[in-house]
């Protein structure tokens, strides 16, 4: 059988190699470290954690990341196993000893009889079966090769992420749906935006809050000149108190149906972020504010007082492709299907999400080499929700990296009226566990253990 080449031995590449190797495929990982360094990595280990030492929530009944942990455990994932083996006490979060974690992954992966590691930078796209998992800090030679294949405009070097809000947490007695000047051919287009009005006092207080908020700073070497097109809102506010009112918060072409006679002083607009309509991003609100400051400041926006955030904003050095246009549902480049992409470069965000996409890519690539027809990844699983978001569900025009969250899932049918959030999350996770077990060919969860 053909050898599978995996470029990048990070979270995604290590997991992809492990999964494919366990299916009997011969795998070569190509990893440029320690010969070629990045500004964030410190070692030559596989799966080095570049920043926090946390895999976030381990709650597999109330949290989508915890559910992803569960799914990776069920699939025999090496990343989650190495995390479990090196866990530190951290309440309901899964935090690890980062050095011991990377050492464990490196030992297990390199000891696998079907895996070898070649320590070198890859600078062109291979012809045979391959997975590119070179992450947010993909070397520039390879990024150039990807851009040459996929088109310069479909590769980003920075993410400028605006916060994303769960639609069902927005107060529609204050907000309303309307596109500026009612533009659009269809009713759907004319109501594509969700608007939150501010009076003068609210706007001034909002600007004060932005100007005094805690912000994070760039690491040396991180900006590399890419930053100009996407100023953070707090920087816009620093340039003048009215800048936002003439920019993303301009109040023109909009009428508030709750108060048709009052002209808003400023308007915050949100735009639909997924096909399901469960998530909305705040237009133009990329920010370097710290997470705590973001939730405090954004909840002062009328209509967002009780907002739940699917993800908060940020601006980072991050190489990623426009997956909704470039990848098929099997994570293959449409224009060059011998190549799969996995990990952060596909526009997922986070260690766990990256490892999860590696897990899928490894299994899908191995199945293809073996001539096996795998059924589609079930959309009701965390894996499936995430991969179908990046390969199709997300809006391609405004595509930004995404964390896993329940807003990506098909809504659950709440029998007997509206349920509390805890119940709903349990319904999501029960449904996901059953679907994932079936996809893996594991025995069905029995009712009593699923209901515990
Ligand atoms: P990586 O883990 O980065 O693996 C990619 C590998 O490919 C690297 O080992 C790299 O050396 C190698 N490589 C690159 N180019 C080539 C080439 N041409 N040839 C061969 N090898 C190559 N996520 C979190 O969950 N928590 C955090 O705290 C966090 N902090 C971050 C901080 C920074 C500075 C950055 C950049 C990202 C951070 N992330 C964080 C996001 C992300 O989840 C991690 O970067 C994650 O490691 C991504 O997994 P990956 O496998 O896609 O990429």
CSV table of C-alpha atoms and ligand atoms in Angstrom, one decimal:
chain,number,residue,atom,x,y,z
A,1,UNK,CA,0.0,0.0,0.0
A,2,UNK,CA,1.0,3.6,-0.4
A,3,UNK,CA,2.9,5.5,2.3
A,4,UNK,CA,1.0,8.4,3.9
A,5,UNK,CA,3.2,11.6,4.3
A,6,UNK,CA,2.2,14.0,7.0
A,7,UNK,CA,3.7,17.4,7.0
A,8,UNK,CA,4.0,18.9,10.5
A,9,UNK,CA,4.3,16.9,13.7
A,10,UNK,CA,2.1,19.1,15.9
A,11,UNK,CA,-1.2,18.4,17.6
A,12,UNK,CA,-2.9,17.5,14.3
A,13,UNK,CA,0.0,15.8,12.6
A,14,UNK,CA,0.9,13.5,15.5
A,15,UNK,CA,-2.8,12.5,15.9
A,16,UNK,CA,-3.3,11.9,12.2
A,17,UNK,CA,-0.2,9.7,12.1
A,18,UNK,CA,-1.3,7.7,15.1
A,19,UNK,CA,-4.8,7.0,13.7
A,20,UNK,CA,-3.5,6.1,10.2
A,21,UNK,CA,-0.7,3.9,11.6
A,22,UNK,CA,-3.2,2.0,13.8
A,23,UNK,CA,-5.2,1.3,10.7
A,24,UNK,CA,-2.1,-0.4,9.3
A,25,UNK,CA,-0.8,2.4,7.1
A,26,UNK,CA,2.9,3.2,6.8
A,27,UNK,CA,3.3,6.9,7.8
A,28,UNK,CA,6.2,9.3,7.5
A,29,UNK,CA,5.9,12.5,9.6
A,30,UNK,CA,8.0,15.5,8.2
A,31,UNK,CA,8.7,17.9,11.0
A,32,UNK,CA,10.9,21.0,10.5
A,33,UNK,CA,11.8,21.5,14.2
A,34,UNK,CA,14.3,21.6,15.7
A,35,UNK,CA,16.3,22.5,12.5
A,36,UNK,CA,13.9,25.3,11.5
A,37,UNK,CA,12.3,27.2,14.4
A,38,UNK,CA,9.1,29.2,14.9
A,39,UNK,CA,8.7,32.2,17.1
A,40,UNK,CA,6.6,30.3,19.5
A,41,UNK,CA,7.9,26.7,19.8
A,42,UNK,CA,10.8,26.1,22.2
A,43,UNK,CA,11.7,22.4,21.6
A,44,UNK,CA,12.1,19.7,18.9
A,45,UNK,CA,9.3,17.6,20.5
A,46,UNK,CA,6.2,16.6,18.6
A,47,UNK,CA,2.9,18.2,19.8
A,48,UNK,CA,4.5,21.0,21.7
A,49,UNK,CA,2.0,23.3,23.4
A,50,UNK,CA,3.0,26.8,22.5
A,51,UNK,CA,1.1,28.7,25.1
A,52,UNK,CA,-1.3,27.7,27.7
A,53,UNK,CA,-1.0,24.2,29.2
A,54,UNK,CA,-4.8,23.6,29.2
A,55,UNK,CA,-7.0,21.4,27.0
A,56,UNK,CA,-9.9,23.4,28.5
A,57,UNK,CA,-13.1,21.8,29.9
A,58,UNK,CA,-13.2,18.1,30.4
A,59,UNK,CA,-17.0,18.1,31.1
A,60,UNK,CA,-18.3,15.8,28.4
A,61,UNK,CA,-22.0,16.4,29.3
A,62,UNK,CA,-22.1,20.2,29.4
A,63,UNK,CA,-19.3,21.5,27.2
A,64,UNK,CA,-18.5,21.0,23.5
A,65,UNK,CA,-14.7,20.8,24.1
A,66,UNK,CA,-15.3,18.2,26.8
A,67,UNK,CA,-17.4,16.3,24.3
A,68,UNK,CA,-14.5,16.4,21.8
A,69,UNK,CA,-12.3,14.9,24.6
A,70,UNK,CA,-14.8,12.1,25.0
A,71,UNK,CA,-14.9,11.5,21.2
A,72,UNK,CA,-11.1,11.4,21.0
A,73,UNK,CA,-10.8,9.0,23.9
A,74,UNK,CA,-13.4,6.7,22.2
A,75,UNK,CA,-11.3,6.8,19.1
A,76,UNK,CA,-8.1,5.8,20.9
A,77,UNK,CA,-6.5,9.3,20.4
A,78,UNK,CA,-2.8,9.6,21.3
A,79,UNK,CA,-3.1,13.4,22.2
A,80,UNK,CA,-5.9,12.9,24.7
A,81,UNK,CA,-4.2,9.8,26.1
A,82,UNK,CA,-1.0,11.6,26.6
A,83,UNK,CA,-2.9,14.5,28.2
A,84,UNK,CA,-4.7,12.1,30.6
A,85,UNK,CA,-1.4,10.5,31.5
A,86,UNK,CA,0.1,13.9,32.4
A,87,UNK,CA,-2.9,15.7,33.9
A,88,UNK,CA,-2.5,18.2,36.7
A,89,UNK,CA,-5.2,19.0,39.2
A,90,UNK,CA,-7.3,21.8,37.5
A,91,UNK,CA,-10.9,21.3,38.6
A,92,UNK,CA,-13.1,20.5,35.6
A,93,UNK,CA,-10.4,21.5,33.1
A,94,UNK,CA,-7.8,19.2,31.7
A,95,UNK,CA,-4.5,20.9,32.3
A,96,UNK,CA,-1.2,19.0,31.8
A,97,UNK,CA,2.5,19.1,32.5
A,98,UNK,CA,3.4,20.5,29.1
A,99,UNK,CA,6.9,19.0,28.8
A,100,UNK,CA,5.9,15.6,30.0
A,101,UNK,CA,2.9,15.7,27.7
A,102,UNK,CA,5.0,16.4,24.6
A,103,UNK,CA,7.6,13.8,25.6
A,104,UNK,CA,4.8,11.2,26.0
A,105,UNK,CA,3.4,12.0,22.5
A,106,UNK,CA,6.9,11.9,21.0
A,107,UNK,CA,7.8,8.6,22.6
A,108,UNK,CA,4.5,6.9,21.7
A,109,UNK,CA,4.4,8.1,18.1
A,110,UNK,CA,8.1,7.5,17.3
A,111,UNK,CA,7.9,4.0,18.9
A,112,UNK,CA,5.0,3.0,16.7
A,113,UNK,CA,6.2,0.4,14.2
A,114,UNK,CA,4.3,2.0,11.3
A,115,UNK,CA,5.6,5.6,11.9
A,116,UNK,CA,8.9,7.2,11.1
A,117,UNK,CA,9.8,10.9,11.5
A,118,UNK,CA,11.9,12.8,9.1
A,119,UNK,CA,13.2,16.1,10.6
A,120,UNK,CA,13.2,18.5,7.7
A,121,UNK,CA,11.2,21.4,6.3
A,122,UNK,CA,8.9,20.6,3.4
A,123,UNK,CA,8.8,23.4,0.9
A,124,UNK,CA,6.5,22.0,-1.9
A,125,UNK,CA,3.3,20.1,-2.2
A,126,UNK,CA,3.8,16.3,-2.4
A,127,UNK,CA,2.3,14.2,-5.2
A,128,UNK,CA,1.3,11.1,-3.2
A,129,UNK,CA,-1.2,10.8,-0.4
A,130,UNK,CA,-0.5,13.4,2.2
A,131,UNK,CA,-1.8,15.5,5.0
A,132,UNK,CA,-0.7,19.1,5.6
A,133,UNK,CA,-0.8,19.9,9.3
A,134,UNK,CA,1.7,22.6,9.6
A,135,UNK,CA,-0.4,24.8,11.8
A,136,UNK,CA,-0.6,28.5,12.5
A,137,UNK,CA,3.1,29.0,12.0
A,138,UNK,CA,3.5,27.2,8.7
A,139,UNK,CA,6.9,28.0,7.2
A,140,UNK,CA,6.8,30.7,4.5
A,141,UNK,CA,8.1,28.4,1.7
A,142,UNK,CA,5.3,26.0,2.2
A,143,UNK,CA,2.7,28.7,2.7
A,144,UNK,CA,3.9,30.1,-0.7
A,145,UNK,CA,3.4,26.7,-2.3
A,146,UNK,CA,-0.1,26.4,-0.8
A,147,UNK,CA,-1.0,29.9,-2.0
A,148,UNK,CA,0.3,29.1,-5.5
A,149,UNK,CA,-2.1,26.1,-5.6
A,150,UNK,CA,-5.1,27.5,-3.8
A,151,UNK,CA,-4.9,31.2,-4.7
A,152,UNK,CA,-3.2,34.0,-2.7
A,153,UNK,CA,-6.6,35.4,-1.5
A,154,UNK,CA,-7.6,32.1,0.1
A,155,UNK,CA,-4.7,32.1,2.5
A,156,UNK,CA,-4.6,34.4,5.6
A,157,UNK,CA,-1.6,35.1,7.8
A,158,UNK,CA,-3.5,36.8,10.6
A,159,UNK,CA,-6.8,36.1,12.1
A,160,UNK,CA,-8.7,39.2,13.2
A,161,UNK,CA,-11.6,37.6,15.1
A,162,UNK,CA,-14.7,39.4,16.0
A,163,UNK,CA,-16.6,37.9,18.9
A,164,UNK,CA,-19.4,35.4,18.1
A,165,UNK,CA,-22.6,35.3,20.1
A,166,UNK,CA,-25.2,32.6,20.4
A,167,UNK,CA,-28.4,33.9,18.7
A,168,UNK,CA,-30.7,32.6,21.4
A,169,UNK,CA,-28.9,34.7,24.0
A,170,UNK,CA,-29.7,38.0,22.2
A,171,UNK,CA,-32.5,40.1,23.6
A,172,UNK,CA,-34.7,40.7,20.5
A,173,UNK,CA,-37.0,43.1,22.4
A,174,UNK,CA,-34.1,45.6,22.0
A,175,UNK,CA,-32.4,44.3,18.9
A,176,UNK,CA,-33.9,44.0,15.4
A,177,UNK,CA,-33.1,42.4,12.0
A,178,UNK,CA,-32.4,44.7,9.1
A,179,UNK,CA,-29.8,45.3,6.4
A,180,UNK,CA,-28.6,48.8,6.0
A,181,UNK,CA,-30.9,50.7,3.6
A,182,UNK,CA,-32.9,47.4,3.4
A,183,UNK,CA,-30.5,46.4,0.7
A,184,UNK,CA,-31.1,43.0,-0.9
A,185,UNK,CA,-33.2,41.1,-3.4
A,186,UNK,CA,-34.8,38.7,-1.0
A,187,UNK,CA,-36.4,39.0,2.4
A,188,UNK,CA,-33.5,37.0,3.8
A,189,UNK,CA,-30.9,39.5,2.4
A,190,UNK,CA,-32.9,42.5,3.6
A,191,UNK,CA,-32.8,41.1,7.2
A,192,UNK,CA,-29.3,39.7,7.1
A,193,UNK,CA,-28.0,41.8,10.0
A,194,UNK,CA,-29.0,42.1,13.6
A,195,UNK,CA,-28.8,45.6,15.0
A,196,UNK,CA,-28.3,46.8,18.6
A,197,UNK,CA,-28.9,50.6,19.1
A,198,UNK,CA,-27.1,52.9,21.4
A,199,UNK,CA,-28.0,56.4,22.6
A,200,UNK,CA,-25.4,59.1,23.1
A,201,UNK,CA,-24.9,58.3,26.7
A,202,UNK,CA,-24.5,54.5,26.1
A,203,UNK,CA,-22.0,55.2,23.3
A,204,UNK,CA,-19.9,57.5,25.4
A,205,UNK,CA,-19.8,55.0,28.2
A,206,UNK,CA,-18.9,52.3,25.7
A,207,UNK,CA,-16.0,54.3,24.3
A,208,UNK,CA,-14.7,55.0,27.9
A,209,UNK,CA,-14.9,51.3,28.6
A,210,UNK,CA,-12.9,50.4,25.5
A,211,UNK,CA,-10.3,53.0,26.2
A,212,UNK,CA,-9.7,51.7,29.7
A,213,UNK,CA,-9.9,47.9,29.0
A,214,UNK,CA,-7.0,45.5,29.6
A,215,UNK,CA,-5.4,44.5,26.3
A,216,UNK,CA,-3.0,41.8,25.3
A,217,UNK,CA,0.2,42.7,23.5
A,218,UNK,CA,1.9,41.0,20.5
A,219,UNK,CA,4.9,38.8,21.1
A,220,UNK,CA,8.1,39.9,19.4
A,221,UNK,CA,8.1,38.7,15.8
A,222,UNK,CA,4.4,38.1,15.8
A,223,UNK,CA,3.1,41.0,13.8
A,224,UNK,CA,5.5,40.8,10.7
A,225,UNK,CA,3.7,43.7,9.0
A,226,UNK,CA,0.3,42.0,8.4
A,227,UNK,CA,-1.7,44.0,10.9
A,228,UNK,CA,-2.9,47.1,9.0
A,229,UNK,CA,-6.1,46.0,7.4
A,230,UNK,CA,-7.7,45.0,10.7
A,231,UNK,CA,-7.4,47.5,13.4
A,232,UNK,CA,-8.8,46.4,16.8
A,233,UNK,CA,-11.8,48.5,17.9
A,234,UNK,CA,-10.0,49.8,21.0
A,235,UNK,CA,-7.3,51.2,18.6
A,236,UNK,CA,-10.0,52.8,16.5
A,237,UNK,CA,-11.4,54.4,19.6
A,238,UNK,CA,-8.0,55.7,20.5
A,239,UNK,CA,-7.8,57.4,17.2
A,240,UNK,CA,-10.8,59.5,18.1
A,241,UNK,CA,-14.0,59.1,20.1
A,242,UNK,CA,-16.1,59.4,16.9
A,243,UNK,CA,-14.1,57.0,14.8
A,244,UNK,CA,-16.3,54.0,15.5
A,245,UNK,CA,-19.5,56.0,14.8
A,246,UNK,CA,-18.1,56.6,11.3
A,247,UNK,CA,-16.9,53.1,11.0
A,248,UNK,CA,-18.4,49.8,12.1
A,249,UNK,CA,-21.0,51.5,14.4
A,250,UNK,CA,-22.4,54.0,12.0
A,251,UNK,CA,-26.1,54.5,12.6
A,252,UNK,CA,-27.2,55.2,9.1
A,253,UNK,CA,-29.8,53.4,6.9
A,254,UNK,CA,-31.4,51.7,9.9
A,255,UNK,CA,-34.8,52.2,11.7
A,256,UNK,CA,-35.3,50.7,15.1
A,257,UNK,CA,-38.9,49.2,15.0
A,258,UNK,CA,-39.0,49.2,18.8
A,259,UNK,CA,-38.6,53.0,18.8
A,260,UNK,CA,-39.2,54.2,15.2
A,261,UNK,CA,-39.1,57.9,16.2
A,262,UNK,CA,-35.8,57.9,17.9
A,263,UNK,CA,-32.7,58.0,15.7
A,264,UNK,CA,-30.0,55.8,17.3
A,265,UNK,CA,-26.7,57.6,18.0
A,266,UNK,CA,-24.7,54.5,17.1
A,267,UNK,CA,-25.6,50.9,16.0
A,268,UNK,CA,-23.6,47.7,16.7
A,269,UNK,CA,-24.3,45.2,13.8
A,270,UNK,CA,-24.1,41.5,14.0
A,271,UNK,CA,-24.0,39.2,11.0
A,272,UNK,CA,-25.0,35.6,10.7
A,273,UNK,CA,-22.0,33.3,11.1
A,274,UNK,CA,-23.3,29.9,10.1
A,275,UNK,CA,-25.9,28.3,7.9
A,276,UNK,CA,-27.9,27.2,10.9
A,277,UNK,CA,-28.4,30.8,12.0
A,278,UNK,CA,-27.5,29.9,15.6
A,279,UNK,CA,-24.3,32.1,15.7
A,280,UNK,CA,-23.8,35.8,14.9
A,281,UNK,CA,-20.5,37.7,14.8
A,282,UNK,CA,-20.2,41.4,15.8
A,283,UNK,CA,-19.2,43.1,12.6
A,284,UNK,CA,-15.8,44.9,12.7
A,285,UNK,CA,-15.2,44.1,16.3
A,286,UNK,CA,-11.8,42.4,16.1
A,287,UNK,CA,-10.0,43.2,19.4
A,288,UNK,CA,-7.0,42.6,21.5
A,289,UNK,CA,-8.9,43.2,24.7
A,290,UNK,CA,-8.4,40.5,27.3
A,291,UNK,CA,-11.2,37.9,27.5
A,292,UNK,CA,-12.6,39.2,30.9
A,293,UNK,CA,-12.7,42.8,29.6
A,294,UNK,CA,-14.4,41.7,26.4
A,295,UNK,CA,-17.4,40.1,28.1
A,296,UNK,CA,-17.8,43.1,30.5
A,297,UNK,CA,-17.6,45.6,27.7
A,298,UNK,CA,-19.7,43.8,25.1
A,299,UNK,CA,-22.5,43.1,27.6
A,300,UNK,CA,-23.0,46.9,27.9
A,301,UNK,CA,-24.3,46.8,24.3
A,302,UNK,CA,-28.1,47.0,24.4
A,303,UNK,CA,-29.5,43.6,23.5
A,304,UNK,CA,-26.4,41.8,24.5
A,305,UNK,CA,-26.8,42.1,28.3
A,306,UNK,CA,-27.1,38.4,28.6
A,307,UNK,CA,-25.1,37.4,25.6
A,308,UNK,CA,-23.3,34.0,25.7
A,309,UNK,CA,-20.2,34.1,23.5
A,310,UNK,CA,-19.4,31.1,21.3
A,311,UNK,CA,-15.9,32.6,21.0
A,312,UNK,CA,-14.3,35.9,22.0
A,313,UNK,CA,-12.4,38.2,19.7
A,314,UNK,CA,-8.7,38.2,19.1
A,315,UNK,CA,-5.9,39.1,16.6
A,316,UNK,CA,-3.1,36.5,16.2
A,317,UNK,CA,-0.4,35.5,13.8
A,318,UNK,CA,-2.2,32.5,12.2
A,319,UNK,CA,-1.8,31.0,8.8
A,320,UNK,CA,-5.1,29.4,7.7
A,321,UNK,CA,-6.9,28.6,4.5
A,322,UNK,CA,-10.4,29.4,3.4
A,323,UNK,CA,-11.6,25.9,4.0
A,324,UNK,CA,-15.3,26.4,3.0
A,325,UNK,CA,-14.2,27.1,-0.5
A,326,UNK,CA,-11.0,25.0,-0.8
A,327,UNK,CA,-11.8,21.7,1.0
A,328,UNK,CA,-14.3,18.9,0.2
A,329,UNK,CA,-16.2,17.2,3.1
A,330,UNK,CA,-13.4,14.7,3.3
A,331,UNK,CA,-10.9,17.5,4.1
A,332,UNK,CA,-9.2,17.1,0.7
A,333,UNK,CA,-8.1,20.1,-1.4
A,334,UNK,CA,-10.7,20.2,-4.2
A,335,UNK,CA,-8.0,21.1,-6.7
A,336,UNK,CA,-5.5,18.5,-5.6
A,337,UNK,CA,-7.3,15.7,-3.8
A,338,UNK,CA,-4.2,13.7,-2.9
A,339,UNK,CA,-3.7,16.4,-0.2
A,340,UNK,CA,-5.8,16.6,2.9
A,341,UNK,CA,-5.4,19.5,5.3
A,342,UNK,CA,-5.8,19.2,9.1
A,343,UNK,CA,-5.4,21.2,12.3
A,344,UNK,CA,-5.3,24.9,12.8
A,345,UNK,CA,-4.4,25.6,9.2
A,346,UNK,CA,-8.0,24.5,8.2
A,347,UNK,CA,-9.5,27.3,10.3
A,348,UNK,CA,-10.2,25.5,13.6
A,349,UNK,CA,-8.8,27.1,16.7
A,350,UNK,CA,-7.2,25.5,19.7
A,351,UNK,CA,-5.1,22.4,20.6
A,352,UNK,CA,-8.1,20.2,21.1
A,353,UNK,CA,-9.9,21.2,17.8
A,354,UNK,CA,-6.6,20.9,15.9
A,355,UNK,CA,-5.9,17.4,17.3
A,356,UNK,CA,-9.5,16.4,16.6
A,357,UNK,CA,-9.2,17.4,12.9
A,358,UNK,CA,-6.0,15.5,12.7
A,359,UNK,CA,-7.7,12.4,14.1
A,360,UNK,CA,-10.4,12.6,11.3
A,361,UNK,CA,-7.9,13.4,8.5
A,362,UNK,CA,-5.7,10.4,9.6
A,363,UNK,CA,-8.7,8.0,9.5
A,364,UNK,CA,-10.1,9.4,6.3
A,365,UNK,CA,-6.7,9.3,4.5
A,366,UNK,CA,-6.0,5.7,5.7
A,367,UNK,CA,-9.4,4.5,4.7
A,368,UNK,CA,-8.9,6.0,1.2
A,369,UNK,CA,-5.5,4.2,0.8
A,370,UNK,CA,-7.1,1.0,2.0
A,371,UNK,CA,-10.0,1.4,-0.4
A,372,UNK,CA,-12.5,1.4,2.4
A,373,UNK,CA,-15.7,3.5,2.1
A,374,UNK,CA,-16.3,5.2,5.4
A,375,UNK,CA,-19.7,6.6,6.0
A,376,UNK,CA,-19.8,10.4,6.3
A,377,UNK,CA,-18.7,11.7,9.7
A,378,UNK,CA,-22.0,12.2,11.6
A,379,UNK,CA,-22.9,15.9,11.9
A,380,UNK,CA,-24.4,15.4,15.4
A,381,UNK,CA,-20.9,14.6,16.8
A,382,UNK,CA,-18.5,17.4,17.9
A,383,UNK,CA,-16.1,16.1,15.3
A,384,UNK,CA,-18.7,16.2,12.6
A,385,UNK,CA,-20.2,19.6,13.6
A,386,UNK,CA,-16.7,21.1,13.5
A,387,UNK,CA,-15.6,19.6,10.2
A,388,UNK,CA,-18.9,20.4,8.5
A,389,UNK,CA,-18.7,24.0,9.7
A,390,UNK,CA,-15.2,24.5,8.2
A,391,UNK,CA,-15.9,22.6,5.0
A,392,UNK,CA,-19.3,24.0,4.2
A,393,UNK,CA,-21.5,25.5,7.0
A,394,UNK,CA,-19.4,28.6,7.7
A,395,UNK,CA,-19.8,31.7,5.6
A,396,UNK,CA,-16.8,31.6,3.2
A,397,UNK,CA,-16.6,35.4,2.8
A,398,UNK,CA,-16.1,36.1,6.4
A,399,UNK,CA,-14.5,32.8,7.4
A,400,UNK,CA,-12.4,33.1,10.6
A,401,UNK,CA,-11.0,30.3,12.8
A,402,UNK,CA,-13.5,28.6,15.0
A,403,UNK,CA,-13.6,26.8,18.4
A,404,UNK,CA,-16.0,23.9,18.9
A,405,UNK,CA,-19.3,25.0,20.5
A,406,UNK,CA,-22.9,23.8,20.6
A,407,UNK,CA,-23.9,26.6,18.2
A,408,UNK,CA,-22.3,24.5,15.5
A,409,UNK,CA,-24.7,21.6,16.2
A,410,UNK,CA,-28.1,21.0,14.7
A,411,UNK,CA,-30.5,22.2,17.4
A,412,UNK,CA,-31.9,19.5,19.6
A,413,UNK,CA,-35.6,18.9,19.7
A,414,UNK,CA,-36.8,19.8,23.2
A,415,UNK,CA,-39.6,17.4,23.9
A,416,UNK,CA,-42.3,18.9,26.2
A,417,UNK,CA,-41.4,22.5,25.7
A,418,UNK,CA,-38.3,24.6,26.3
A,419,UNK,CA,-35.7,23.0,28.5
A,420,UNK,CA,-32.9,24.5,30.6
A,421,UNK,CA,-29.5,24.9,29.1
A,422,UNK,CA,-28.1,22.0,31.2
A,423,UNK,CA,-30.7,19.6,29.9
A,424,UNK,CA,-30.2,20.8,26.3
A,425,UNK,CA,-26.4,20.3,26.5
A,426,UNK,CA,-26.9,16.8,27.9
A,427,UNK,CA,-29.2,16.1,24.9
A,428,UNK,CA,-26.5,17.3,22.5
A,429,UNK,CA,-23.8,15.2,24.2
A,430,UNK,CA,-26.0,12.0,24.4
A,431,UNK,CA,-26.9,12.3,20.8
A,432,UNK,CA,-23.2,12.9,19.8
A,433,UNK,CA,-21.9,10.0,21.8
A,434,UNK,CA,-24.4,7.6,20.3
A,435,UNK,CA,-23.6,8.8,16.7
A,436,UNK,CA,-19.8,8.7,17.3
A,437,UNK,CA,-19.8,5.3,18.8
A,438,UNK,CA,-21.8,4.0,15.8
A,439,UNK,CA,-19.4,5.7,13.4
A,440,UNK,CA,-16.4,4.1,15.1
A,441,UNK,CA,-18.2,0.7,15.1
A,442,UNK,CA,-18.3,0.5,18.9
A,443,UNK,CA,-21.1,-1.2,20.7
A,444,UNK,CA,-24.0,1.2,21.3
A,445,UNK,CA,-24.0,3.0,24.7
A,446,UNK,CA,-26.6,1.3,26.8
A,447,UNK,CA,-29.5,3.5,28.0
A,448,UNK,CA,-28.7,3.2,31.7
A,449,UNK,CA,-25.1,4.4,31.3
A,450,UNK,CA,-26.1,7.1,28.9
A,451,UNK,CA,-28.7,8.3,31.4
A,452,UNK,CA,-26.5,8.3,34.4
B,1,LIG,P1,1.1,22.9,15.5
B,1,LIG,O1,0.9,22.3,16.7
B,1,LIG,O2,1.8,24.3,15.5
B,1,LIG,O3,2.0,21.9,14.6
B,1,LIG,C1,2.5,22.3,13.3
B,1,LIG,C2,3.8,21.7,13.1
B,1,LIG,O4,4.2,21.9,11.8
B,1,LIG,C3,4.9,22.4,14.0
B,1,LIG,O5,5.5,21.4,14.7
B,1,LIG,C4,5.8,23.1,13.0
B,1,LIG,O6,7.1,23.1,13.4
B,1,LIG,C5,5.6,22.2,11.8
B,1,LIG,N1,5.9,22.9,10.5
B,1,LIG,C6,5.5,24.1,10.0
B,1,LIG,N2,5.8,24.3,8.8
B,1,LIG,C7,6.5,23.2,8.3
B,1,LIG,C8,7.1,22.8,7.1
B,1,LIG,N3,7.1,23.5,6.0
B,1,LIG,N4,7.7,21.5,7.0
B,1,LIG,C9,7.7,20.7,8.1
B,1,LIG,N5,7.1,21.1,9.3
B,1,LIG,C10,6.5,22.3,9.4
B,1,LIG,N6,-4.4,27.0,21.3
B,1,LIG,C11,-4.8,26.6,22.5
B,1,LIG,O7,-5.7,25.8,22.6
B,1,LIG,N7,-4.4,27.2,23.6
B,1,LIG,C12,-3.4,28.2,23.6
B,1,LIG,O8,-3.0,28.7,24.6
B,1,LIG,C13,-2.9,28.5,22.3
B,1,LIG,N8,-1.9,29.5,22.2
B,1,LIG,C14,-1.3,29.8,21.0
B,1,LIG,C15,-0.3,30.7,20.9
B,1,LIG,C16,0.3,31.0,19.7
B,1,LIG,C17,1.5,31.9,19.7
B,1,LIG,C18,-0.1,30.3,18.6
B,1,LIG,C19,0.5,30.6,17.2
B,1,LIG,C20,-1.2,29.5,18.6
B,1,LIG,C21,-1.8,29.1,19.8
B,1,LIG,N9,-2.9,28.2,19.9
B,1,LIG,C22,-3.4,27.9,21.1
B,1,LIG,C23,-3.5,27.8,18.7
B,1,LIG,C24,-3.3,26.3,18.2
B,1,LIG,O9,-4.3,25.5,18.7
B,1,LIG,C25,-2.0,25.7,18.4
B,1,LIG,O10,-1.2,26.4,17.7
B,1,LIG,C26,-2.0,24.2,18.0
B,1,LIG,O11,-0.8,23.7,18.3
B,1,LIG,C27,-2.3,24.0,16.5
B,1,LIG,O12,-2.1,22.6,16.2
B,1,LIG,P2,-1.6,22.2,14.8
B,1,LIG,O13,-1.2,20.8,14.8
B,1,LIG,O14,-2.5,22.7,13.7
B,1,LIG,O15,-0.2,23.1,14.6
